[in-house]
PDB file of C-alpha atoms in Angstrom:
ATOM      1  CA  UNK A   1     170.203 132.647 109.266  1.00 48.00           C
ATOM      2  CA  UNK A   2     167.608 134.376 111.381  1.00 50.00           C
ATOM      3  CA  UNK A   3     165.266 135.130 108.632  1.00 53.00           C
ATOM      4  CA  UNK A   4     164.190 131.577 108.093  1.00 54.00           C
ATOM      5  CA  UNK A   5     163.525 130.891 111.742  1.00 54.00           C
ATOM      6  CA  UNK A   6     161.256 134.128 111.763  1.00 54.00           C
ATOM      7  CA  UNK A   7     159.411 133.152 108.535  1.00 63.00           C
ATOM      8  CA  UNK A   8     158.746 129.529 109.994  1.00 63.00           C
ATOM      9  CA  UNK A   9     157.715 131.054 113.298  1.00 55.00           C
ATOM     10  CA  UNK A  10     155.297 133.292 111.340  1.00 58.00           C
ATOM     11  CA  UNK A  11     153.805 130.431 109.591  1.00 59.00           C
ATOM     12  CA  UNK A  12     153.061 128.479 112.797  1.00 57.00           C
ATOM     13  CA  UNK A  13     151.592 131.824 114.386  1.00 55.00           C
ATOM     14  CA  UNK A  14     149.328 132.270 111.476  1.00 56.00           C
ATOM     15  CA  UNK A  15     148.189 128.334 112.059  1.00 56.00           C
ATOM     16  CA  UNK A  16     147.308 129.363 115.375  1.00 56.00           C
ATOM     17  CA  UNK A  17     145.061 132.350 114.514  1.00 59.00           C
ATOM     18  CA  UNK A  18     141.518 132.313 113.959  1.00 60.00           C
ATOM     19  CA  UNK A  19     141.449 133.823 110.516  1.00 69.00           C
ATOM     20  CA  UNK A  20     143.515 130.801 109.442  1.00 63.00           C
ATOM     21  CA  UNK A  21     141.122 128.129 110.820  1.00 71.00           C
ATOM     22  CA  UNK A  22     137.830 130.158 110.048  1.00 78.00           C
ATOM     23  CA  UNK A  23     138.533 129.682 106.080  1.00 77.00           C
ATOM     24  CA  UNK A  24     138.272 125.827 106.454  1.00 73.00           C
ATOM     25  CA  UNK A  25     134.667 126.796 108.121  1.00 79.00           C
ATOM     26  CA  UNK A  26     133.214 129.442 105.936  1.00 77.00           C
ATOM     27  CA  UNK A  27     135.296 129.595 102.501  1.00 78.00           C
ATOM     28  CA  UNK A  28     133.790 127.270 100.037  1.00 81.00           C
ATOM     29  CA  UNK A  29     137.190 126.975  98.392  1.00 82.00           C
ATOM     30  CA  UNK A  30     138.713 125.252 101.504  1.00 80.00           C
ATOM     31  CA  UNK A  31     136.259 122.576 101.875  1.00 85.00           C
ATOM     32  CA  UNK A  32     138.277 119.576 101.431  1.00 88.00           C
ATOM     33  CA  UNK A  33     139.349 119.253 104.808  1.00 88.00           C
ATOM     34  CA  UNK A  34     135.988 119.375 106.167  1.00 88.00           C
ATOM     35  CA  UNK A  35     134.929 116.717 103.395  1.00 90.00           C
ATOM     36  CA  UNK A  36     137.841 114.265 104.730  1.00 92.00           C
ATOM     37  CA  UNK A  37     136.908 114.726 108.369  1.00 91.00           C
ATOM     38  CA  UNK A  38     133.282 114.301 107.717  1.00 91.00           C
ATOM     39  CA  UNK A  39     133.873 111.164 105.493  1.00 92.00           C
ATOM     40  CA  UNK A  40     135.944 109.525 108.421  1.00 93.00           C
ATOM     41  CA  UNK A  41     133.142 110.549 110.804  1.00 91.00           C
ATOM     42  CA  UNK A  42     130.519 108.987 108.897  1.00 92.00           C
ATOM     43  CA  UNK A  43     132.429 105.706 108.393  1.00 93.00           C
ATOM     44  CA  UNK A  44     132.221 105.609 112.303  1.00 93.00           C
ATOM     45  CA  UNK A  45     128.466 106.630 112.581  1.00 91.00           C
ATOM     46  CA  UNK A  46     127.435 104.051 110.150  1.00 93.00           C
ATOM     47  CA  UNK A  47     129.402 101.079 111.737  1.00 94.00           C
ATOM     48  CA  UNK A  48     127.717 102.318 114.971  1.00 93.00           C
ATOM     49  CA  UNK A  49     124.402 102.439 113.841  1.00 93.00           C
ATOM     50  CA  UNK A  50     124.513  98.976 112.222  1.00 95.00           C
ATOM     51  CA  UNK A  51     125.915  97.664 115.538  1.00 94.00           C
ATOM     52  CA  UNK A  52     123.610  99.395 117.762  1.00 93.00           C
ATOM     53  CA  UNK A  53     120.339 100.409 116.232  1.00 93.00           C
ATOM     54  CA  UNK A  54     117.808  97.763 115.215  1.00 92.00           C
ATOM     55  CA  UNK A  55     117.212  97.114 111.603  1.00 93.00           C
ATOM     56  CA  UNK A  56     113.570  97.786 110.449  1.00 90.00           C
ATOM     57  CA  UNK A  57     112.146  95.430 107.723  1.00 91.00           C
ATOM     58  CA  UNK A  58     109.919  97.228 105.242  1.00 89.00           C
ATOM     59  CA  UNK A  59     110.957  96.107 101.476  1.00 90.00           C
ATOM     60  CA  UNK A  60     114.108  94.184 101.369  1.00 95.00           C
ATOM     61  CA  UNK A  61     112.474  90.885 101.631  1.00 95.00           C
ATOM     62  CA  UNK A  62     110.127  91.879  98.846  1.00 94.00           C
ATOM     63  CA  UNK A  63     112.878  92.947  96.832  1.00 95.00           C
ATOM     64  CA  UNK A  64     114.612  89.559  97.434  1.00 96.00           C
ATOM     65  CA  UNK A  65     111.412  87.576  96.424  1.00 95.00           C
ATOM     66  CA  UNK A  66     110.996  89.712  93.355  1.00 95.00           C
ATOM     67  CA  UNK A  67     114.487  89.263  92.027  1.00 96.00           C
ATOM     68  CA  UNK A  68     114.457  85.652  93.201  1.00 95.00           C
ATOM     69  CA  UNK A  69     111.582  84.875  90.613  1.00 94.00           C
ATOM     70  CA  UNK A  70     114.066  85.972  88.105  1.00 95.00           C
ATOM     71  CA  UNK A  71     116.843  83.738  89.504  1.00 95.00           C
ATOM     72  CA  UNK A  72     114.407  81.002  89.025  1.00 93.00           C
ATOM     73  CA  UNK A  73     114.001  81.386  85.503  1.00 93.00           C
ATOM     74  CA  UNK A  74     110.806  83.887  85.045  1.00 94.00           C
ATOM     75  CA  UNK A  75     111.248  87.023  82.869  1.00 95.00           C
ATOM     76  CA  UNK A  76     107.615  87.705  82.731  1.00 94.00           C
ATOM     77  CA  UNK A  77     106.963  91.041  84.599  1.00 94.00           C
ATOM     78  CA  UNK A  78     103.455  90.019  85.371  1.00 93.00           C
ATOM     79  CA  UNK A  79     104.617  86.944  87.403  1.00 93.00           C
ATOM     80  CA  UNK A  80     107.075  88.479  89.183  1.00 93.00           C
ATOM     81  CA  UNK A  81     106.027  89.622  92.909  1.00 92.00           C
ATOM     82  CA  UNK A  82     106.854  89.856  96.554  1.00 89.00           C
ATOM     83  CA  UNK A  83     104.865  90.320  99.765  1.00 87.00           C
ATOM     84  CA  UNK A  84     104.449  93.877  99.108  1.00 83.00           C
ATOM     85  CA  UNK A  85     102.685  93.129  95.579  1.00 84.00           C
ATOM     86  CA  UNK A  86     104.149  93.109  92.159  1.00 90.00           C
ATOM     87  CA  UNK A  87     107.527  93.905  90.773  1.00 92.00           C
ATOM     88  CA  UNK A  88     107.249  97.662  89.963  1.00 91.00           C
ATOM     89  CA  UNK A  89     110.840  98.583  89.139  1.00 94.00           C
ATOM     90  CA  UNK A  90     112.737  98.534  85.758  1.00 95.00           C
ATOM     91  CA  UNK A  91     115.315  96.102  84.693  1.00 96.00           C
ATOM     92  CA  UNK A  92     118.251  97.842  86.453  1.00 96.00           C
ATOM     93  CA  UNK A  93     116.716  97.351  89.778  1.00 96.00           C
ATOM     94  CA  UNK A  94     116.404  93.660  88.848  1.00 97.00           C
ATOM     95  CA  UNK A  95     120.213  93.450  87.958  1.00 97.00           C
ATOM     96  CA  UNK A  96     121.520  95.191  91.081  1.00 97.00           C
ATOM     97  CA  UNK A  97     119.506  93.360  93.488  1.00 97.00           C
ATOM     98  CA  UNK A  98     119.977  90.221  91.919  1.00 97.00           C
ATOM     99  CA  UNK A  99     123.817  90.774  92.714  1.00 97.00           C
ATOM    100  CA  UNK A 100     122.757  91.778  96.164  1.00 97.00           C
ATOM    101  CA  UNK A 101     120.640  88.506  96.208  1.00 97.00           C
ATOM    102  CA  UNK A 102     123.658  86.256  95.620  1.00 96.00           C
ATOM    103  CA  UNK A 103     126.156  88.410  98.009  1.00 96.00           C
ATOM    104  CA  UNK A 104     123.720  88.178 100.973  1.00 96.00           C
ATOM    105  CA  UNK A 105     122.826  84.637 100.807  1.00 94.00           C
ATOM    106  CA  UNK A 106     119.313  84.949  98.857  1.00 94.00           C
ATOM    107  CA  UNK A 107     118.828  88.113 101.092  1.00 93.00           C
ATOM    108  CA  UNK A 108     119.167  86.165 104.595  1.00 95.00           C
ATOM    109  CA  UNK A 109     122.511  88.031 105.660  1.00 96.00           C
ATOM    110  CA  UNK A 110     120.847  91.396 106.491  1.00 96.00           C
ATOM    111  CA  UNK A 111     124.186  92.593 108.438  1.00 96.00           C
ATOM    112  CA  UNK A 112     126.149  92.002 105.339  1.00 97.00           C
ATOM    113  CA  UNK A 113     123.505  93.970 103.258  1.00 97.00           C
ATOM    114  CA  UNK A 114     123.767  96.806 105.751  1.00 97.00           C
ATOM    115  CA  UNK A 115     127.637  97.024 105.427  1.00 97.00           C
ATOM    116  CA  UNK A 116     127.021  96.901 101.611  1.00 97.00           C
ATOM    117  CA  UNK A 117     124.679  99.910 101.913  1.00 97.00           C
ATOM    118  CA  UNK A 118     127.125 101.689 104.404  1.00 96.00           C
ATOM    119  CA  UNK A 119     129.746 101.674 101.620  1.00 96.00           C
ATOM    120  CA  UNK A 120     127.179 102.824  99.101  1.00 96.00           C
ATOM    121  CA  UNK A 121     126.610 105.651 101.518  1.00 95.00           C
ATOM    122  CA  UNK A 122     129.958 106.720 101.783  1.00 95.00           C
ATOM    123  CA  UNK A 123     130.580 106.246  98.114  1.00 96.00           C
ATOM    124  CA  UNK A 124     127.625 108.747  97.501  1.00 96.00           C
ATOM    125  CA  UNK A 125     128.814 111.142  99.936  1.00 94.00           C
ATOM    126  CA  UNK A 126     132.223 111.252  98.116  1.00 95.00           C
ATOM    127  CA  UNK A 127     130.502 111.945  94.769  1.00 96.00           C
ATOM    128  CA  UNK A 128     128.205 114.582  96.451  1.00 94.00           C
ATOM    129  CA  UNK A 129     131.377 116.384  97.928  1.00 93.00           C
ATOM    130  CA  UNK A 130     132.943 116.466  94.737  1.00 94.00           C
ATOM    131  CA  UNK A 131     129.940 118.254  93.302  1.00 93.00           C
ATOM    132  CA  UNK A 132     130.113 120.807  95.765  1.00 91.00           C
ATOM    133  CA  UNK A 133     133.781 121.099  95.619  1.00 90.00           C
ATOM    134  CA  UNK A 134     133.520 121.826  91.682  1.00 90.00           C
ATOM    135  CA  UNK A 135     130.604 124.395  92.551  1.00 88.00           C
ATOM    136  CA  UNK A 136     132.648 126.212  95.514  1.00 86.00           C
ATOM    137  CA  UNK A 137     129.460 128.044  96.817  1.00 86.00           C
ATOM    138  CA  UNK A 138     128.677 125.843  99.909  1.00 85.00           C
ATOM    139  CA  UNK A 139     130.423 126.698 102.923  1.00 88.00           C
ATOM    140  CA  UNK A 140     132.205 123.755 104.745  1.00 86.00           C
ATOM    141  CA  UNK A 141     130.075 124.020 107.882  1.00 86.00           C
ATOM    142  CA  UNK A 142     126.952 123.393 105.820  1.00 87.00           C
ATOM    143  CA  UNK A 143     128.533 120.109 105.038  1.00 87.00           C
ATOM    144  CA  UNK A 144     127.990 118.835 108.441  1.00 85.00           C
ATOM    145  CA  UNK A 145     124.133 119.629 108.483  1.00 83.00           C
ATOM    146  CA  UNK A 146     124.019 117.784 105.090  1.00 81.00           C
ATOM    147  CA  UNK A 147     125.165 114.372 106.313  1.00 79.00           C
ATOM    148  CA  UNK A 148     126.074 113.906 110.058  1.00 71.00           C
ATOM    149  CA  UNK A 149     122.690 115.713 111.334  1.00 71.00           C
ATOM    150  CA  UNK A 150     120.384 113.541 109.114  1.00 74.00           C
ATOM    151  CA  UNK A 151     119.014 110.784 110.966  1.00 78.00           C
ATOM    152  CA  UNK A 152     116.497 110.093 108.212  1.00 82.00           C
ATOM    153  CA  UNK A 153     119.330 109.556 105.435  1.00 85.00           C
ATOM    154  CA  UNK A 154     121.080 107.011 107.521  1.00 87.00           C
ATOM    155  CA  UNK A 155     117.717 105.178 107.825  1.00 90.00           C
ATOM    156  CA  UNK A 156     117.043 104.969 104.379  1.00 92.00           C
ATOM    157  CA  UNK A 157     120.284 103.686 103.654  1.00 93.00           C
ATOM    158  CA  UNK A 158     121.291 101.179 106.392  1.00 94.00           C
ATOM    159  CA  UNK A 159     118.202 100.660 108.433  1.00 94.00           C
ATOM    160  CA  UNK A 160     115.794 100.217 105.538  1.00 93.00           C
ATOM    161  CA  UNK A 161     117.766  99.027 102.560  1.00 94.00           C
ATOM    162  CA  UNK A 162     115.606 100.796 100.184  1.00 94.00           C
ATOM    163  CA  UNK A 163     116.306 100.831  96.294  1.00 94.00           C
ATOM    164  CA  UNK A 164     116.213 104.825  96.484  1.00 94.00           C
ATOM    165  CA  UNK A 165     120.020 105.136  97.403  1.00 95.00           C
ATOM    166  CA  UNK A 166     121.036 102.901  94.409  1.00 96.00           C
ATOM    167  CA  UNK A 167     119.053 105.081  92.076  1.00 97.00           C
ATOM    168  CA  UNK A 168     120.254 108.191  93.378  1.00 96.00           C
ATOM    169  CA  UNK A 169     124.130 107.073  93.283  1.00 97.00           C
ATOM    170  CA  UNK A 170     123.584 106.875  89.526  1.00 97.00           C
ATOM    171  CA  UNK A 171     122.007 110.328  89.515  1.00 97.00           C
ATOM    172  CA  UNK A 172     124.803 111.868  91.442  1.00 97.00           C
ATOM    173  CA  UNK A 173     127.456 110.260  89.394  1.00 97.00           C
ATOM    174  CA  UNK A 174     125.649 111.783  86.307  1.00 97.00           C
ATOM    175  CA  UNK A 175     125.563 115.246  87.756  1.00 96.00           C
ATOM    176  CA  UNK A 176     129.317 114.949  88.573  1.00 96.00           C
ATOM    177  CA  UNK A 177     129.930 113.975  84.978  1.00 96.00           C
ATOM    178  CA  UNK A 178     127.733 116.898  83.541  1.00 95.00           C
ATOM    179  CA  UNK A 179     129.981 119.346  85.685  1.00 94.00           C
ATOM    180  CA  UNK A 180     132.855 118.098  83.723  1.00 94.00           C
ATOM    181  CA  UNK A 181     131.298 118.370  80.475  1.00 93.00           C
ATOM    182  CA  UNK A 182     130.939 114.539  79.972  1.00 95.00           C
ATOM    183  CA  UNK A 183     127.437 114.573  78.804  1.00 95.00           C
ATOM    184  CA  UNK A 184     127.081 111.239  76.916  1.00 96.00           C
ATOM    185  CA  UNK A 185     128.529 109.202  79.942  1.00 97.00           C
ATOM    186  CA  UNK A 186     126.193 111.568  82.289  1.00 97.00           C
ATOM    187  CA  UNK A 187     123.258 110.333  80.042  1.00 97.00           C
ATOM    188  CA  UNK A 188     124.206 107.020  80.262  1.00 97.00           C
ATOM    189  CA  UNK A 189     124.481 107.055  84.162  1.00 97.00           C
ATOM    190  CA  UNK A 190     121.332 108.928  84.282  1.00 97.00           C
ATOM    191  CA  UNK A 191     119.585 106.386  82.417  1.00 97.00           C
ATOM    192  CA  UNK A 192     120.910 103.702  84.596  1.00 97.00           C
ATOM    193  CA  UNK A 193     119.229 105.445  87.525  1.00 97.00           C
ATOM    194  CA  UNK A 194     116.113 105.655  85.954  1.00 96.00           C
ATOM    195  CA  UNK A 195     116.616 101.797  85.287  1.00 95.00           C
ATOM    196  CA  UNK A 196     116.589 101.458  89.125  1.00 96.00           C
ATOM    197  CA  UNK A 197     113.718 103.566  90.075  1.00 94.00           C
ATOM    198  CA  UNK A 198     111.619 105.802  87.823  1.00 91.00           C
ATOM    199  CA  UNK A 199     111.494 108.599  90.213  1.00 91.00           C
ATOM    200  CA  UNK A 200     114.897 109.816  88.736  1.00 94.00           C
ATOM    201  CA  UNK A 201     112.807 111.009  85.722  1.00 93.00           C
ATOM    202  CA  UNK A 202     111.582 113.830  87.878  1.00 92.00           C
ATOM    203  CA  UNK A 203     115.023 115.441  87.128  1.00 93.00           C
ATOM    204  CA  UNK A 204     114.522 114.871  83.257  1.00 94.00           C
ATOM    205  CA  UNK A 205     112.801 118.346  82.527  1.00 92.00           C
ATOM    206  CA  UNK A 206     115.871 120.364  83.804  1.00 91.00           C
ATOM    207  CA  UNK A 207     118.301 117.900  82.031  1.00 94.00           C
ATOM    208  CA  UNK A 208     116.578 118.130  78.795  1.00 93.00           C
ATOM    209  CA  UNK A 209     116.795 122.111  78.935  1.00 90.00           C
ATOM    210  CA  UNK A 210     120.595 121.828  79.615  1.00 92.00           C
ATOM    211  CA  UNK A 211     120.953 119.367  76.907  1.00 94.00           C
ATOM    212  CA  UNK A 212     119.403 121.813  74.340  1.00 92.00           C
ATOM    213  CA  UNK A 213     121.470 124.770  75.761  1.00 90.00           C
ATOM    214  CA  UNK A 214     124.929 122.900  75.677  1.00 91.00           C
ATOM    215  CA  UNK A 215     124.246 120.710  72.608  1.00 92.00           C
ATOM    216  CA  UNK A 216     121.591 122.266  70.354  1.00 91.00           C
ATOM    217  CA  UNK A 217     118.683 120.255  68.827  1.00 92.00           C
ATOM    218  CA  UNK A 218     120.681 117.636  67.122  1.00 94.00           C
ATOM    219  CA  UNK A 219     122.918 117.091  69.864  1.00 93.00           C
ATOM    220  CA  UNK A 220     120.082 116.554  72.290  1.00 94.00           C
ATOM    221  CA  UNK A 221     118.494 113.808  70.421  1.00 95.00           C
ATOM    222  CA  UNK A 222     121.851 111.985  70.082  1.00 96.00           C
ATOM    223  CA  UNK A 223     122.051 112.203  73.953  1.00 96.00           C
ATOM    224  CA  UNK A 224     118.373 111.200  74.348  1.00 96.00           C
ATOM    225  CA  UNK A 225     118.845 108.215  72.072  1.00 97.00           C
ATOM    226  CA  UNK A 226     121.759 107.008  74.525  1.00 97.00           C
ATOM    227  CA  UNK A 227     119.048 107.189  77.223  1.00 96.00           C
ATOM    228  CA  UNK A 228     116.513 105.567  75.312  1.00 96.00           C
ATOM    229  CA  UNK A 229     118.902 102.847  74.044  1.00 97.00           C
ATOM    230  CA  UNK A 230     120.268 101.937  77.340  1.00 96.00           C
ATOM    231  CA  UNK A 231     116.795 101.416  78.658  1.00 96.00           C
ATOM    232  CA  UNK A 232     115.969  99.153  75.790  1.00 96.00           C
ATOM    233  CA  UNK A 233     118.979  97.297  76.172  1.00 96.00           C
ATOM    234  CA  UNK A 234     118.671  96.772  79.914  1.00 96.00           C
ATOM    235  CA  UNK A 235     114.903  95.572  79.698  1.00 95.00           C
ATOM    236  CA  UNK A 236     115.620  93.452  76.626  1.00 96.00           C
ATOM    237  CA  UNK A 237     115.427  90.015  78.137  1.00 96.00           C
ATOM    238  CA  UNK A 238     112.027  91.157  79.677  1.00 96.00           C
ATOM    239  CA  UNK A 239     110.662  92.728  76.582  1.00 96.00           C
ATOM    240  CA  UNK A 240     111.507  89.625  74.739  1.00 95.00           C
ATOM    241  CA  UNK A 241     109.151  87.471  76.833  1.00 95.00           C
ATOM    242  CA  UNK A 242     106.518  90.070  77.609  1.00 94.00           C
ATOM    243  CA  UNK A 243     106.899  93.836  76.134  1.00 94.00           C
ATOM    244  CA  UNK A 244     103.569  95.154  77.437  1.00 93.00           C
ATOM    245  CA  UNK A 245     103.885  93.514  80.839  1.00 92.00           C
ATOM    246  CA  UNK A 246     107.377  94.727  81.295  1.00 94.00           C
ATOM    247  CA  UNK A 247     106.156  98.433  80.192  1.00 92.00           C
ATOM    248  CA  UNK A 248     103.049  98.418  82.295  1.00 90.00           C
ATOM    249  CA  UNK A 249     104.592  97.101  85.386  1.00 90.00           C
ATOM    250  CA  UNK A 250     107.943  98.765  85.368  1.00 90.00           C
ATOM    251  CA  UNK A 251     107.120 102.441  84.112  1.00 85.00           C
ATOM    252  CA  UNK A 252     103.310 102.653  85.344  1.00 75.00           C
ATOM    253  CA  UNK A 253     102.726 106.221  85.684  1.00 71.00           C
ATOM    254  CA  UNK A 254      98.961 105.367  86.494  1.00 68.00           C
ATOM    255  CA  UNK A 255      99.910 103.205  89.661  1.00 70.00           C
ATOM    256  CA  UNK A 256      97.647 103.765  92.718  1.00 71.00           C
ATOM    257  CA  UNK A 257      99.419 104.011  96.236  1.00 72.00           C
ATOM    258  CA  UNK A 258      97.879 103.029  99.423  1.00 74.00           C
ATOM    259  CA  UNK A 259      96.797 106.063 101.715  1.00 76.00           C
ATOM    260  CA  UNK A 260      98.370 104.168 104.666  1.00 78.00           C
ATOM    261  CA  UNK A 261     101.865 104.780 103.241  1.00 72.00           C
ATOM    262  CA  UNK A 262     101.554 108.439 102.597  1.00 77.00           C
ATOM    263  CA  UNK A 263     103.337 111.180 104.650  1.00 75.00           C
ATOM    264  CA  UNK A 264     102.965 114.260 102.914  1.00 82.00           C
ATOM    265  CA  UNK A 265      99.108 113.994 102.261  1.00 85.00           C
ATOM    266  CA  UNK A 266      98.240 112.726 105.738  1.00 84.00           C
ATOM    267  CA  UNK A 267      96.063 115.470 106.218  1.00 87.00           C
ATOM    268  CA  UNK A 268      93.861 114.604 103.368  1.00 85.00           C
ATOM    269  CA  UNK A 269      90.781 112.129 103.774  1.00 88.00           C
ATOM    270  CA  UNK A 270      91.435 108.646 102.109  1.00 85.00           C
ATOM    271  CA  UNK A 271      88.581 109.309  99.772  1.00 88.00           C
ATOM    272  CA  UNK A 272      90.355 112.598  98.375  1.00 87.00           C
ATOM    273  CA  UNK A 273      93.771 110.901  98.331  1.00 85.00           C
ATOM    274  CA  UNK A 274      92.391 108.125  96.161  1.00 86.00           C
ATOM    275  CA  UNK A 275      90.586 110.327  93.837  1.00 87.00           C
ATOM    276  CA  UNK A 276      91.461 110.384  90.247  1.00 87.00           C
ATOM    277  CA  UNK A 277      90.628 113.961  90.148  1.00 89.00           C
ATOM    278  CA  UNK A 278      92.956 114.730  92.692  1.00 89.00           C
ATOM    279  CA  UNK A 279      95.731 112.921  90.856  1.00 88.00           C
ATOM    280  CA  UNK A 280      95.018 114.815  87.729  1.00 90.00           C
ATOM    281  CA  UNK A 281      95.197 117.935  89.823  1.00 92.00           C
ATOM    282  CA  UNK A 282      98.640 117.062  91.055  1.00 90.00           C
ATOM    283  CA  UNK A 283      99.725 116.326  87.565  1.00 89.00           C
ATOM    284  CA  UNK A 284      98.520 119.650  86.039  1.00 93.00           C
ATOM    285  CA  UNK A 285      99.929 121.457  89.005  1.00 94.00           C
ATOM    286  CA  UNK A 286     103.483 119.822  88.455  1.00 92.00           C
ATOM    287  CA  UNK A 287     103.523 120.721  84.834  1.00 92.00           C
ATOM    288  CA  UNK A 288     102.422 124.137  85.399  1.00 95.00           C
ATOM    289  CA  UNK A 289     105.234 124.799  87.953  1.00 93.00           C
ATOM    290  CA  UNK A 290     107.732 123.316  85.608  1.00 91.00           C
ATOM    291  CA  UNK A 291     106.555 125.900  83.081  1.00 92.00           C
ATOM    292  CA  UNK A 292     106.960 128.607  85.572  1.00 92.00           C
ATOM    293  CA  UNK A 293     110.330 127.675  86.555  1.00 88.00           C
ATOM    294  CA  UNK A 294     111.598 127.407  82.951  1.00 88.00           C
ATOM    295  CA  UNK A 295     110.049 130.664  82.003  1.00 88.00           C
ATOM    296  CA  UNK A 296     110.956 132.785  85.444  1.00 88.00           C
ATOM    297  CA  UNK A 297     114.256 130.991  86.549  1.00 85.00           C
ATOM    298  CA  UNK A 298     115.803 128.452  84.068  1.00 86.00           C
ATOM    299  CA  UNK A 299     115.409 130.763  81.161  1.00 85.00           C
ATOM    300  CA  UNK A 300     117.065 133.562  82.780  1.00 85.00           C
ATOM    301  CA  UNK A 301     120.170 131.783  83.550  1.00 84.00           C
ATOM    302  CA  UNK A 302     120.972 131.973  79.707  1.00 84.00           C
ATOM    303  CA  UNK A 303     120.135 135.506  78.727  1.00 80.00           C
ATOM    304  CA  UNK A 304     121.995 135.141  75.484  1.00 80.00           C
ATOM    305  CA  UNK A 305     120.251 131.992  74.394  1.00 79.00           C
ATOM    306  CA  UNK A 306     117.219 132.016  72.015  1.00 81.00           C
ATOM    307  CA  UNK A 307     115.002 129.056  72.922  1.00 82.00           C
ATOM    308  CA  UNK A 308     113.535 127.813  69.794  1.00 82.00           C
ATOM    309  CA  UNK A 309     112.712 124.494  67.961  1.00 81.00           C
ATOM    310  CA  UNK A 310     115.869 124.328  66.079  1.00 86.00           C
ATOM    311  CA  UNK A 311     118.978 125.435  68.066  1.00 85.00           C
ATOM    312  CA  UNK A 312     122.850 125.462  67.985  1.00 87.00           C
ATOM    313  CA  UNK A 313     125.134 123.829  70.346  1.00 84.00           C
ATOM    314  CA  UNK A 314     126.844 126.225  72.930  1.00 84.00           C
ATOM    315  CA  UNK A 315     130.717 127.030  72.073  1.00 79.00           C
ATOM    316  CA  UNK A 316     131.678 126.590  75.547  1.00 79.00           C
ATOM    317  CA  UNK A 317     130.772 124.401  78.392  1.00 79.00           C
ATOM    318  CA  UNK A 318     128.158 125.377  81.051  1.00 81.00           C
ATOM    319  CA  UNK A 319     129.267 126.713  84.394  1.00 82.00           C
ATOM    320  CA  UNK A 320     128.610 124.408  87.501  1.00 82.00           C
ATOM    321  CA  UNK A 321     126.250 127.224  88.545  1.00 78.00           C
ATOM    322  CA  UNK A 322     124.035 126.770  85.604  1.00 78.00           C
ATOM    323  CA  UNK A 323     124.133 122.980  85.700  1.00 79.00           C
ATOM    324  CA  UNK A 324     123.139 122.828  89.474  1.00 74.00           C
TER     325      UNK A 324
END
């Protein structure tokens, strides 16, 4: 009868040891406990921020004015605008923020909107944690710096109510689906993200390469069709009324930004910042960097793959490391 007691005492003794608890801090395979604790902490932090820190109005009123035009019956993108200018986001943005328009009493109930975005933050965090859990390469202690130590992230969600968190949630879910080898659903959610804000397209080159490697040429065309068809369906009510106006406003790659709003390029003069030659230089630089990444980084992740115009699909799912 003494053996079970010694075994139980040994387990308690192990639980009191530094080695036992260190794995919950440094071992990526034991990150679940840290994730649960951080999620609980984030709920408290978000509630504290909403109740104690003053909300800063930037774009929310303009969002409500823009979708308010749709609510009032206008489906012509050339007539939809707010205090900050014309509506420049695709149809997915209109649908989601129209729902928020009704939920928050036409945008007046800011506190309720903050609670909705706090819930959005927690849901995003759950998806991100699941991504890291599948990859098993990030030590649990790093997760603390990723969420709790970032004031800017909380500000974007609950103190600014920007549309970026909505678009990024769709992207995070898409990545999670890619990790589970659910590419059709992933492409659909990726397209929803683009339908909220066009900056999600910045992830498209890497996604295209992964599609080609996993599904070959024919399979990639199929999944790209999913992305394109969903964009057409989302934009259909606006495309029917004024197709040119919808495409020009919601997918305007040549849109000019005001120098007063820039952060990264503040060291430049306004004249250079507004110069079309500077914009062209940035575009060329971006394309060159993508090509360099493909040749020296992405391509080397798949040494057995021969990249060519006609490619066959992979026989097995891609590893989480390759996808991320």
